[in-house]
Amino acid sequence: MGSGQVTSSVSPDFQGKHVTVAGLGVSGVPAARALHARGAVVTVVNDGDDARAREQAAELEALGVTVRLGDGATLPEGTELIVTAPGWKPDKPLFQAARAAGIEIWGDVELAWRLRGPGAAPWLAVTGTNGKTTTVQMLASILRAAGLRTAAVGNIGVSLLDAVLGNEEYDVLAVELSSYQLHWAPSLRAHSAAVLNLAPDHLDWHGSMEAYARDKGRVYEGNRVACVYNVADKLTEDLVREADVEEGCRAVGFTLGTPGPSQLGVVDGILVDRAFVENRQKNAQELAEVSDVHPPAPHNIANALAAAALARAFGVPPTAVRDGLRAFTPDAHRIAHVADLDGVAYVDDSKATNTHAAEASLASYESIVWIAGGLAKGATFDELVAKSAKRLRGVVLIGADRALIREALARHAPEVPVVDLDRTDTGAMLAAVQEARRLAVAGDTVLLAPACASMDMFANYNKRGDAFAQAVRELGA
């Protein structure tokens, strides 16, 4: 960990500045409004020209914002700054033109960071390939249990701009940040931050695993109190070592095993802290029981430890960790138990949209009929199948890229029965659940953990999970 003094950002003056906002949607519209309200001359460019885009454009044009639909490639004349939606790829022609002209490019997170007022609430930031949303929600629950005014914001649905510019006052913010958002947030400096894990994901956007990891690692830059890393994932610790932080900032690990000094971990079913205690060489502080974590799957216990580490870095007492974890309820479609039929459990983990998430999900059960498939997004499945083969009673495959999983199963689990449903219609889920029921015996878990994105068949992973739950209900009717 390097050390460099970081000064707080000064809110910039946008009066008369020509700013181009790239992309409408959940980040672009608030960004355009905020910039226009501060006197900027705003032009919004958007690739799409559908009904929703036209509706958003009309709202902004009524304010005096210029909107260009169907043309996100051309740099508007006179542009002095670009504020982009996080999902726009760095190699887009618009950005190439901006870089050639020496024009800065910010994301919505960077804009929010720059627009914070004096004495603004510090940020506790979380990133990682999987578990971000759950960890941030756990963190917010712990902070609330400590009596702090907080909100779970960022990549979680509540716009950071809205949180920063709204009328509500906060003591601290629990911030979920994606690799996209971090790529476009060069001056962000969190109080403390965690990288939960790193596995290949979004490589089509970043271009390489190295670039993806580098963007994740930005979350540690300028941390003041703690850089929280996963002891079981050396890549996260490497990112801490490379980070330039404030003097006195510490590396704090979390582990599912017995923690060493400056770590949080698990001892005899108890979550313990050996980082934020006096004489951490010898002392440990009990925080909560494993049974306080819902659900107590291994990867979710890791999420709880990361949330606890960030909360403790902010000075939260141990009782608040326990109370916050007890009060937390996970979102739908995250290893959600749907029903038991004939001694078989049916579990919806539609949120497992990549191999890393699916691996964690599969590791939570002993004997599984696995429903998998969808859009692979460039992923490969050999490692996932090899690690999980001994747990598989059978596999039912759906979706556009199911052949990739089928081929990995043939290589690494040839004895496991596989049903390949040559379908990508939404009705395929009922057929998949019926086939899974046929393969399962009492004591098994039928697990929807697709390891793929959903958009080949469903609008999003929520709809896919809903279809699974509905199919299970029909089975039991």
Coordinates of C-alpha atoms in Angstrom, one line a residue:
M1 CA 0.0 0.0 0.0
G2 CA 1.5 3.3 -1.1
S3 CA 0.7 6.4 0.8
G4 CA -0.3 9.7 -0.6
Q5 CA -2.1 12.7 0.9
V6 CA -5.5 13.1 -0.7
T7 CA -7.3 16.4 -0.7
S8 CA -11.1 16.6 -0.8
S9 CA -12.7 17.5 -4.1
V10 CA -13.8 21.0 -4.6
S11 CA -17.3 21.3 -6.2
P12 CA -16.7 22.5 -9.8
D13 CA -18.2 25.5 -11.4
F14 CA -20.4 24.5 -14.3
Q15 CA -21.8 27.9 -15.2
G16 CA -21.7 28.3 -19.0
K17 CA -19.7 25.1 -19.4
H18 CA -20.6 22.9 -22.4
V19 CA -21.2 19.4 -21.1
T20 CA -22.2 16.4 -23.1
V21 CA -24.1 13.7 -21.3
A22 CA -23.7 10.3 -22.9
G23 CA -26.8 8.1 -22.5
L24 CA -30.2 8.7 -21.1
G25 CA -31.6 6.2 -18.5
V26 CA -31.2 6.0 -14.7
S27 CA -27.9 7.9 -14.6
G28 CA -28.1 10.1 -17.6
V29 CA -31.3 11.9 -16.9
P30 CA -30.4 12.9 -13.3
A31 CA -26.9 14.0 -14.5
A32 CA -28.4 16.2 -17.2
R33 CA -30.8 17.8 -14.7
A34 CA -28.1 18.4 -12.1
L35 CA -25.7 20.0 -14.7
H36 CA -28.5 22.1 -16.2
A37 CA -29.5 23.3 -12.7
R38 CA -25.9 24.5 -12.2
G39 CA -25.8 26.6 -15.3
A40 CA -24.1 24.2 -17.7
V41 CA -25.0 24.1 -21.4
V42 CA -26.1 20.5 -21.7
T43 CA -26.3 18.3 -24.7
V44 CA -27.4 14.7 -24.3
V45 CA -26.5 12.1 -26.9
N46 CA -28.1 8.7 -27.0
D47 CA -27.7 5.6 -29.2
G48 CA -31.3 4.6 -29.0
D49 CA -34.4 6.3 -30.4
D50 CA -37.3 4.3 -28.8
A51 CA -40.4 5.4 -27.1
R52 CA -38.8 5.6 -23.7
A53 CA -35.9 7.6 -25.0
R54 CA -38.2 10.1 -26.7
E55 CA -40.2 10.5 -23.5
Q56 CA -37.1 11.2 -21.5
A57 CA -35.8 13.5 -24.2
A58 CA -39.1 15.5 -24.1
E59 CA -38.8 16.0 -20.4
L60 CA -35.2 17.3 -20.7
E61 CA -35.9 19.5 -23.7
A62 CA -38.7 21.2 -21.7
L63 CA -35.9 22.4 -19.4
G64 CA -33.8 23.7 -22.2
V65 CA -31.5 20.7 -22.6
T66 CA -30.5 19.7 -26.1
V67 CA -31.0 15.9 -26.8
R68 CA -29.7 14.0 -29.9
L69 CA -31.3 10.6 -30.2
G70 CA -29.9 7.8 -32.4
D71 CA -26.5 9.5 -32.5
G72 CA -24.2 8.5 -29.7
A73 CA -21.1 8.4 -31.8
T74 CA -20.5 12.1 -32.7
L75 CA -18.8 14.5 -30.4
P76 CA -21.0 17.7 -30.1
E77 CA -19.1 20.8 -31.1
G78 CA -17.8 22.9 -28.2
T79 CA -17.9 20.0 -25.7
E80 CA -15.7 20.8 -22.7
L81 CA -16.6 17.7 -20.5
I82 CA -18.4 14.4 -21.0
V83 CA -20.4 12.8 -18.3
T84 CA -21.2 9.2 -19.3
A85 CA -23.6 6.5 -18.3
P86 CA -21.5 3.7 -16.7
G87 CA -22.3 1.1 -19.3
W88 CA -20.9 2.9 -22.3
K89 CA -17.7 1.1 -23.3
P90 CA -14.4 3.1 -23.3
D91 CA -13.7 2.3 -26.9
K92 CA -16.8 4.1 -28.3
P93 CA -16.0 6.6 -31.0
L94 CA -17.4 9.4 -28.9
F95 CA -14.8 8.8 -26.2
Q96 CA -12.0 8.3 -28.8
A97 CA -12.8 11.7 -30.2
A98 CA -12.9 13.2 -26.7
R99 CA -9.6 11.8 -25.7
A100 CA -8.0 13.0 -28.9
A101 CA -9.3 16.5 -28.1
G102 CA -8.1 16.3 -24.5
I103 CA -11.6 16.4 -23.1
E104 CA -12.2 14.8 -19.6
I105 CA -14.7 11.9 -19.3
W106 CA -16.5 11.4 -16.0
G107 CA -19.1 8.9 -14.9
D108 CA -22.2 9.6 -12.8
V109 CA -20.3 8.5 -9.7
E110 CA -17.5 11.0 -10.4
L111 CA -20.1 13.7 -10.9
A112 CA -21.7 12.9 -7.6
W113 CA -18.4 12.8 -5.9
R114 CA -17.5 16.2 -7.3
L115 CA -20.9 17.7 -6.3
R116 CA -20.8 16.8 -2.7
G117 CA -21.2 19.8 -0.4
P118 CA -18.9 20.7 2.5
G119 CA -19.1 18.3 5.4
A120 CA -20.7 15.6 3.1
A121 CA -21.2 12.1 4.4
P122 CA -18.2 9.8 3.9
W123 CA -18.6 6.8 1.6
L124 CA -18.1 3.1 2.6
A125 CA -17.6 1.5 -0.8
V126 CA -18.1 -2.1 -2.0
T127 CA -17.2 -3.7 -5.2
G128 CA -16.4 -7.3 -6.5
T129 CA -17.6 -9.7 -9.1
N130 CA -20.4 -11.1 -6.8
G131 CA -22.1 -10.2 -3.6
K132 CA -21.9 -6.4 -3.9
T133 CA -25.6 -5.7 -3.4
T134 CA -26.1 -8.1 -0.5
T135 CA -23.0 -6.8 1.2
V136 CA -24.0 -3.1 0.8
Q137 CA -27.5 -3.9 2.1
M138 CA -26.1 -5.7 5.1
L139 CA -23.7 -2.8 5.7
A140 CA -26.6 -0.3 5.6
S141 CA -28.6 -2.5 8.0
I142 CA -25.6 -2.6 10.5
L143 CA -25.1 1.2 10.2
R144 CA -28.8 1.8 10.9
A145 CA -28.6 -0.6 13.9
A146 CA -25.9 1.7 15.2
G147 CA -28.2 4.7 15.0
L148 CA -26.5 6.2 12.0
R149 CA -28.4 8.0 9.2
T150 CA -27.5 6.0 6.0
A151 CA -28.7 4.6 2.7
A152 CA -27.6 1.8 0.3
V153 CA -26.8 3.7 -2.9
G154 CA -24.9 3.5 -6.2
N155 CA -25.2 0.5 -8.5
I156 CA -28.0 -0.7 -6.3
G157 CA -30.9 1.3 -7.7
V158 CA -30.7 4.6 -5.7
S159 CA -28.8 7.1 -7.7
L160 CA -25.7 8.5 -6.0
L161 CA -26.5 11.9 -7.5
D162 CA -30.0 11.8 -5.9
A163 CA -28.4 10.8 -2.5
V164 CA -25.7 13.5 -2.7
L165 CA -28.0 16.3 -4.0
G166 CA -31.2 15.4 -2.1
N167 CA -32.5 17.1 1.0
E168 CA -31.9 14.2 3.3
E169 CA -28.9 14.4 5.5
Y170 CA -26.7 11.3 6.0
D171 CA -23.9 10.4 8.5
V172 CA -22.4 7.8 6.1
L173 CA -23.4 6.2 2.8
A174 CA -23.1 2.5 1.9
V175 CA -22.1 2.6 -1.8
E176 CA -22.2 -0.3 -4.3
L177 CA -19.8 0.4 -7.2
S178 CA -19.5 -1.6 -10.4
S179 CA -16.3 -1.9 -12.4
Y180 CA -17.9 0.3 -15.1
Q181 CA -18.6 3.0 -12.5
L182 CA -15.1 2.8 -11.1
H183 CA -13.6 3.1 -14.5
W184 CA -15.1 6.5 -14.9
A185 CA -14.5 7.8 -11.4
P186 CA -10.8 8.9 -11.2
S187 CA -11.1 11.2 -8.2
L188 CA -13.3 9.1 -5.9
R189 CA -11.8 8.7 -2.4
A190 CA -13.7 6.5 0.0
H191 CA -13.4 6.4 3.8
S192 CA -12.9 2.6 3.5
A193 CA -13.6 0.1 0.8
A194 CA -13.9 -3.6 0.1
V195 CA -13.2 -5.7 -3.0
L196 CA -15.2 -8.9 -2.2
N197 CA -13.8 -11.2 -4.9
L198 CA -12.5 -11.1 -8.5
A199 CA -13.4 -13.5 -11.3
P200 CA -13.7 -13.1 -15.1
D201 CA -16.7 -11.0 -15.8
H202 CA -17.6 -8.2 -18.3
L203 CA -14.4 -8.9 -20.1
D204 CA -16.1 -7.9 -23.4
W205 CA -16.4 -4.4 -21.8
H206 CA -13.0 -4.1 -20.2
G207 CA -11.0 -5.9 -22.8
S208 CA -8.9 -8.1 -20.4
M209 CA -8.9 -9.5 -16.9
E210 CA -6.1 -7.2 -16.0
A211 CA -8.1 -4.1 -17.0
Y212 CA -11.1 -5.4 -15.1
A213 CA -9.1 -5.9 -12.0
R214 CA -7.4 -2.5 -12.4
D215 CA -10.8 -0.8 -12.5
K216 CA -12.0 -2.8 -9.4
G217 CA -8.9 -1.8 -7.6
R218 CA -9.6 1.9 -8.1
V219 CA -12.0 1.6 -5.1
Y220 CA -9.0 1.5 -2.7
E221 CA -7.4 4.7 -4.0
G222 CA -7.2 7.3 -1.3
N223 CA -8.9 5.2 1.4
R224 CA -8.5 6.7 4.9
V225 CA -9.1 3.9 7.4
A226 CA -9.3 0.4 5.9
C227 CA -8.9 -1.5 2.6
V228 CA -10.9 -4.7 3.2
Y229 CA -9.9 -7.7 1.1
N230 CA -10.8 -11.4 0.8
V231 CA -8.1 -13.7 2.3
A232 CA -9.3 -16.5 0.1
D233 CA -8.8 -14.4 -3.1
K234 CA -5.2 -13.3 -3.5
L235 CA -6.1 -10.9 -6.3
T236 CA -8.0 -8.7 -3.9
E237 CA -5.0 -8.5 -1.6
D238 CA -2.7 -7.7 -4.5
L239 CA -5.0 -4.7 -5.3
V240 CA -4.6 -3.5 -1.8
R241 CA -0.8 -3.7 -2.0
E242 CA -0.9 -1.6 -5.2
A243 CA -3.3 1.1 -3.9
D244 CA -2.2 4.6 -3.0
V245 CA -3.9 5.3 0.3
E246 CA -3.8 7.9 3.1
E247 CA -1.2 7.6 5.8
G248 CA -2.4 5.1 8.5
C249 CA -4.9 3.3 6.3
R250 CA -4.8 -0.5 7.1
A251 CA -5.3 -3.7 5.1
V252 CA -8.0 -5.7 6.8
G253 CA -8.8 -9.3 5.6
F254 CA -11.9 -11.4 6.0
T255 CA -11.9 -15.2 6.0
L256 CA -14.3 -18.1 6.6
G257 CA -11.5 -19.6 8.7
T258 CA -9.9 -18.6 12.0
P259 CA -8.8 -14.9 11.6
G260 CA -5.2 -13.7 12.1
P261 CA -4.4 -10.3 13.5
S262 CA -6.0 -7.5 11.3
Q263 CA -8.7 -9.9 10.1
L264 CA -12.3 -10.8 10.7
G265 CA -13.3 -14.5 10.5
V266 CA -15.2 -17.4 12.0
V267 CA -14.5 -19.4 15.2
D268 CA -16.8 -22.1 16.4
G269 CA -19.9 -20.6 14.7
I270 CA -19.1 -17.1 15.8
L271 CA -18.1 -14.1 13.6
V272 CA -15.1 -12.5 15.3
D273 CA -13.0 -9.3 14.8
R274 CA -9.3 -9.3 15.3
A275 CA -8.8 -6.0 13.4
F276 CA -10.6 -3.3 15.3
V277 CA -9.7 -4.3 18.8
E278 CA -7.0 -3.3 21.2
N279 CA -4.0 -5.6 21.2
R280 CA -5.2 -7.5 18.1
Q281 CA -2.2 -9.9 18.4
K282 CA -4.0 -11.5 21.4
N283 CA -7.6 -10.3 21.5
A284 CA -10.7 -11.0 19.5
Q285 CA -14.2 -9.4 19.7
E286 CA -17.3 -11.5 19.1
L287 CA -19.6 -9.8 16.7
A288 CA -22.5 -12.2 15.8
E289 CA -23.3 -15.9 15.3
V290 CA -23.3 -17.6 11.9
S291 CA -27.0 -18.2 12.5
D292 CA -27.6 -14.5 12.5
V293 CA -26.7 -14.4 8.8
H294 CA -29.6 -15.1 6.4
P295 CA -29.1 -17.4 4.6
P296 CA -26.0 -18.9 6.3
A297 CA -24.4 -20.1 3.0
P298 CA -20.6 -19.8 2.9
H299 CA -20.5 -16.9 0.4
N300 CA -23.1 -15.0 2.3
I301 CA -21.1 -15.4 5.6
A302 CA -18.2 -13.9 3.7
N303 CA -20.5 -11.0 2.6
A304 CA -21.4 -10.5 6.3
L305 CA -17.8 -10.4 7.4
A306 CA -16.9 -7.8 4.7
A307 CA -19.9 -5.6 5.7
A308 CA -18.9 -6.0 9.4
A309 CA -15.3 -5.0 8.6
L310 CA -16.4 -1.8 6.8
A311 CA -18.9 -0.9 9.7
R312 CA -16.2 -1.5 12.3
A313 CA -13.8 0.7 10.3
F314 CA -16.4 3.4 10.7
G315 CA -16.5 2.8 14.5
V316 CA -19.7 0.8 14.8
P317 CA -20.0 -1.2 18.1
P318 CA -20.2 -5.0 18.0
T319 CA -23.8 -5.2 19.1
A320 CA -24.8 -3.2 16.0
V321 CA -23.2 -5.8 13.7
R322 CA -25.3 -8.5 15.4
D323 CA -28.5 -6.5 15.3
G324 CA -28.0 -5.3 11.7
L325 CA -27.3 -8.8 10.4
R326 CA -30.4 -10.2 12.2
A327 CA -32.6 -7.4 10.8
F328 CA -31.3 -7.9 7.2
T329 CA -33.5 -9.7 4.7
P330 CA -31.9 -10.6 1.3
D331 CA -33.4 -9.6 -2.0
A332 CA -35.4 -12.0 -4.0
H333 CA -33.7 -14.5 -6.4
R334 CA -30.6 -14.9 -4.2
I335 CA -30.5 -18.5 -3.0
A336 CA -34.2 -18.1 -2.1
H337 CA -35.9 -21.3 -0.9
V338 CA -39.1 -21.6 -3.0
A339 CA -40.7 -24.9 -1.8
D340 CA -40.1 -28.5 -0.7
L341 CA -41.8 -31.1 -2.8
D342 CA -41.5 -34.9 -2.1
G343 CA -38.4 -34.2 0.1
V344 CA -36.7 -32.1 -2.6
A345 CA -35.8 -28.5 -2.0
Y346 CA -36.3 -26.0 -4.9
V347 CA -34.0 -23.0 -4.7
D348 CA -34.0 -19.9 -6.9
D349 CA -30.6 -18.2 -7.3
S350 CA -31.4 -16.6 -10.7
K351 CA -29.1 -13.8 -9.6
A352 CA -26.1 -16.2 -10.2
T353 CA -25.6 -14.7 -13.7
N354 CA -21.9 -15.7 -14.0
T355 CA -19.7 -18.7 -13.2
H356 CA -18.3 -17.2 -10.0
A357 CA -21.7 -16.7 -8.5
A358 CA -22.9 -20.1 -9.6
E359 CA -19.9 -21.7 -8.0
A360 CA -20.7 -20.1 -4.7
S361 CA -24.3 -21.2 -5.0
L362 CA -23.4 -24.8 -6.0
A363 CA -21.0 -25.0 -3.0
S364 CA -23.9 -24.4 -0.6
Y365 CA -25.6 -27.8 -1.3
E366 CA -24.5 -31.4 -1.2
S367 CA -26.6 -33.1 -3.9
I368 CA -28.0 -30.9 -6.7
V369 CA -30.1 -31.1 -9.8
W370 CA -28.7 -28.0 -11.5
I371 CA -30.8 -25.8 -13.9
A372 CA -28.3 -23.7 -15.9
G373 CA -27.8 -21.8 -19.2
G374 CA -28.5 -18.5 -20.9
L375 CA -26.2 -15.9 -22.3
A376 CA -22.5 -16.8 -21.4
K377 CA -21.1 -13.3 -22.1
G378 CA -17.8 -14.8 -23.1
A379 CA -17.5 -17.1 -20.1
T380 CA -16.1 -20.6 -20.0
F381 CA -17.4 -23.3 -17.8
D382 CA -14.7 -25.9 -17.3
E383 CA -13.5 -24.7 -13.9
L384 CA -17.0 -24.3 -12.6
V385 CA -18.0 -27.9 -13.7
A386 CA -14.8 -29.5 -12.5
K387 CA -15.2 -27.9 -9.0
S388 CA -18.9 -28.8 -8.7
A389 CA -19.0 -32.2 -10.4
K390 CA -19.2 -34.3 -7.3
R391 CA -22.3 -32.4 -6.1
L392 CA -24.3 -32.9 -9.3
R393 CA -27.1 -35.5 -9.3
G394 CA -28.2 -34.2 -12.8
V395 CA -28.3 -31.1 -15.0
V396 CA -31.0 -29.5 -17.0
L397 CA -29.8 -27.0 -19.6
I398 CA -31.7 -24.1 -21.2
G399 CA -30.8 -21.0 -23.1
A400 CA -28.8 -19.8 -26.1
D401 CA -25.3 -20.8 -24.9
R402 CA -26.2 -24.1 -23.1
A403 CA -23.9 -26.0 -25.5
L404 CA -20.9 -24.5 -23.8
I405 CA -22.0 -25.9 -20.4
R406 CA -22.9 -29.2 -22.0
E407 CA -19.4 -29.6 -23.5
A408 CA -17.8 -28.8 -20.1
L409 CA -20.0 -31.4 -18.5
A410 CA -18.9 -34.0 -21.1
R411 CA -15.3 -33.2 -20.3
H412 CA -15.4 -33.0 -16.5
A413 CA -18.6 -34.8 -15.3
P414 CA -19.4 -37.4 -18.0
E415 CA -21.3 -39.7 -15.6
V416 CA -23.8 -36.9 -14.7
P417 CA -27.1 -37.2 -16.6
V418 CA -27.8 -34.1 -18.7
V419 CA -31.1 -33.0 -20.2
D420 CA -30.5 -30.5 -23.0
L421 CA -33.7 -28.5 -23.6
D422 CA -33.4 -27.1 -27.1
R423 CA -35.5 -24.0 -26.2
T424 CA -35.1 -20.4 -25.5
D425 CA -38.8 -19.5 -25.0
T426 CA -40.0 -18.4 -21.6
G427 CA -42.2 -21.6 -21.3
A428 CA -39.0 -23.6 -21.3
M429 CA -38.6 -23.0 -17.5
L430 CA -41.7 -25.1 -16.7
A431 CA -40.2 -27.9 -18.8
A432 CA -36.9 -27.5 -17.1
V433 CA -38.4 -27.8 -13.6
Q434 CA -40.4 -30.9 -14.7
E435 CA -37.2 -32.5 -16.0
A436 CA -35.4 -31.5 -12.8
R437 CA -38.1 -33.1 -10.7
R438 CA -37.7 -36.4 -12.7
L439 CA -34.0 -36.4 -12.0
A440 CA -34.2 -35.5 -8.3
V441 CA -34.6 -37.8 -5.3
A442 CA -35.5 -37.0 -1.7
G443 CA -32.7 -35.0 0.0
D444 CA -31.7 -33.3 -3.3
T445 CA -31.8 -29.6 -4.1
V446 CA -33.1 -28.4 -7.5
L447 CA -31.1 -25.3 -7.9
L448 CA -31.6 -22.6 -10.5
A449 CA -28.1 -21.0 -10.6
P450 CA -27.8 -20.3 -14.4
A451 CA -24.1 -19.1 -14.5
C452 CA -25.4 -17.0 -17.4
A453 CA -27.2 -13.8 -18.1
S454 CA -31.0 -14.0 -18.8
M455 CA -31.6 -11.7 -21.8
D456 CA -31.9 -14.5 -24.3
M457 CA -35.1 -15.7 -22.7
F458 CA -36.2 -13.1 -20.1
A459 CA -36.1 -9.4 -19.6
N460 CA -33.9 -9.8 -16.5
Y461 CA -32.8 -12.3 -13.9
N462 CA -35.8 -11.3 -11.7
K463 CA -38.2 -12.5 -14.5
R464 CA -36.3 -15.7 -14.8
G465 CA -36.5 -16.3 -11.1
D466 CA -40.2 -15.5 -11.1
A467 CA -40.7 -18.1 -13.9
F468 CA -38.8 -20.7 -11.9
A469 CA -40.9 -20.0 -8.8
Q470 CA -44.1 -20.1 -10.8
A471 CA -43.1 -23.4 -12.4
V472 CA -42.4 -24.9 -8.9
R473 CA -45.8 -23.8 -7.7
E474 CA -47.5 -25.4 -10.7
L475 CA -45.6 -28.6 -9.9
G476 CA -46.9 -28.6 -6.4
A477 CA -50.5 -27.7 -7.2

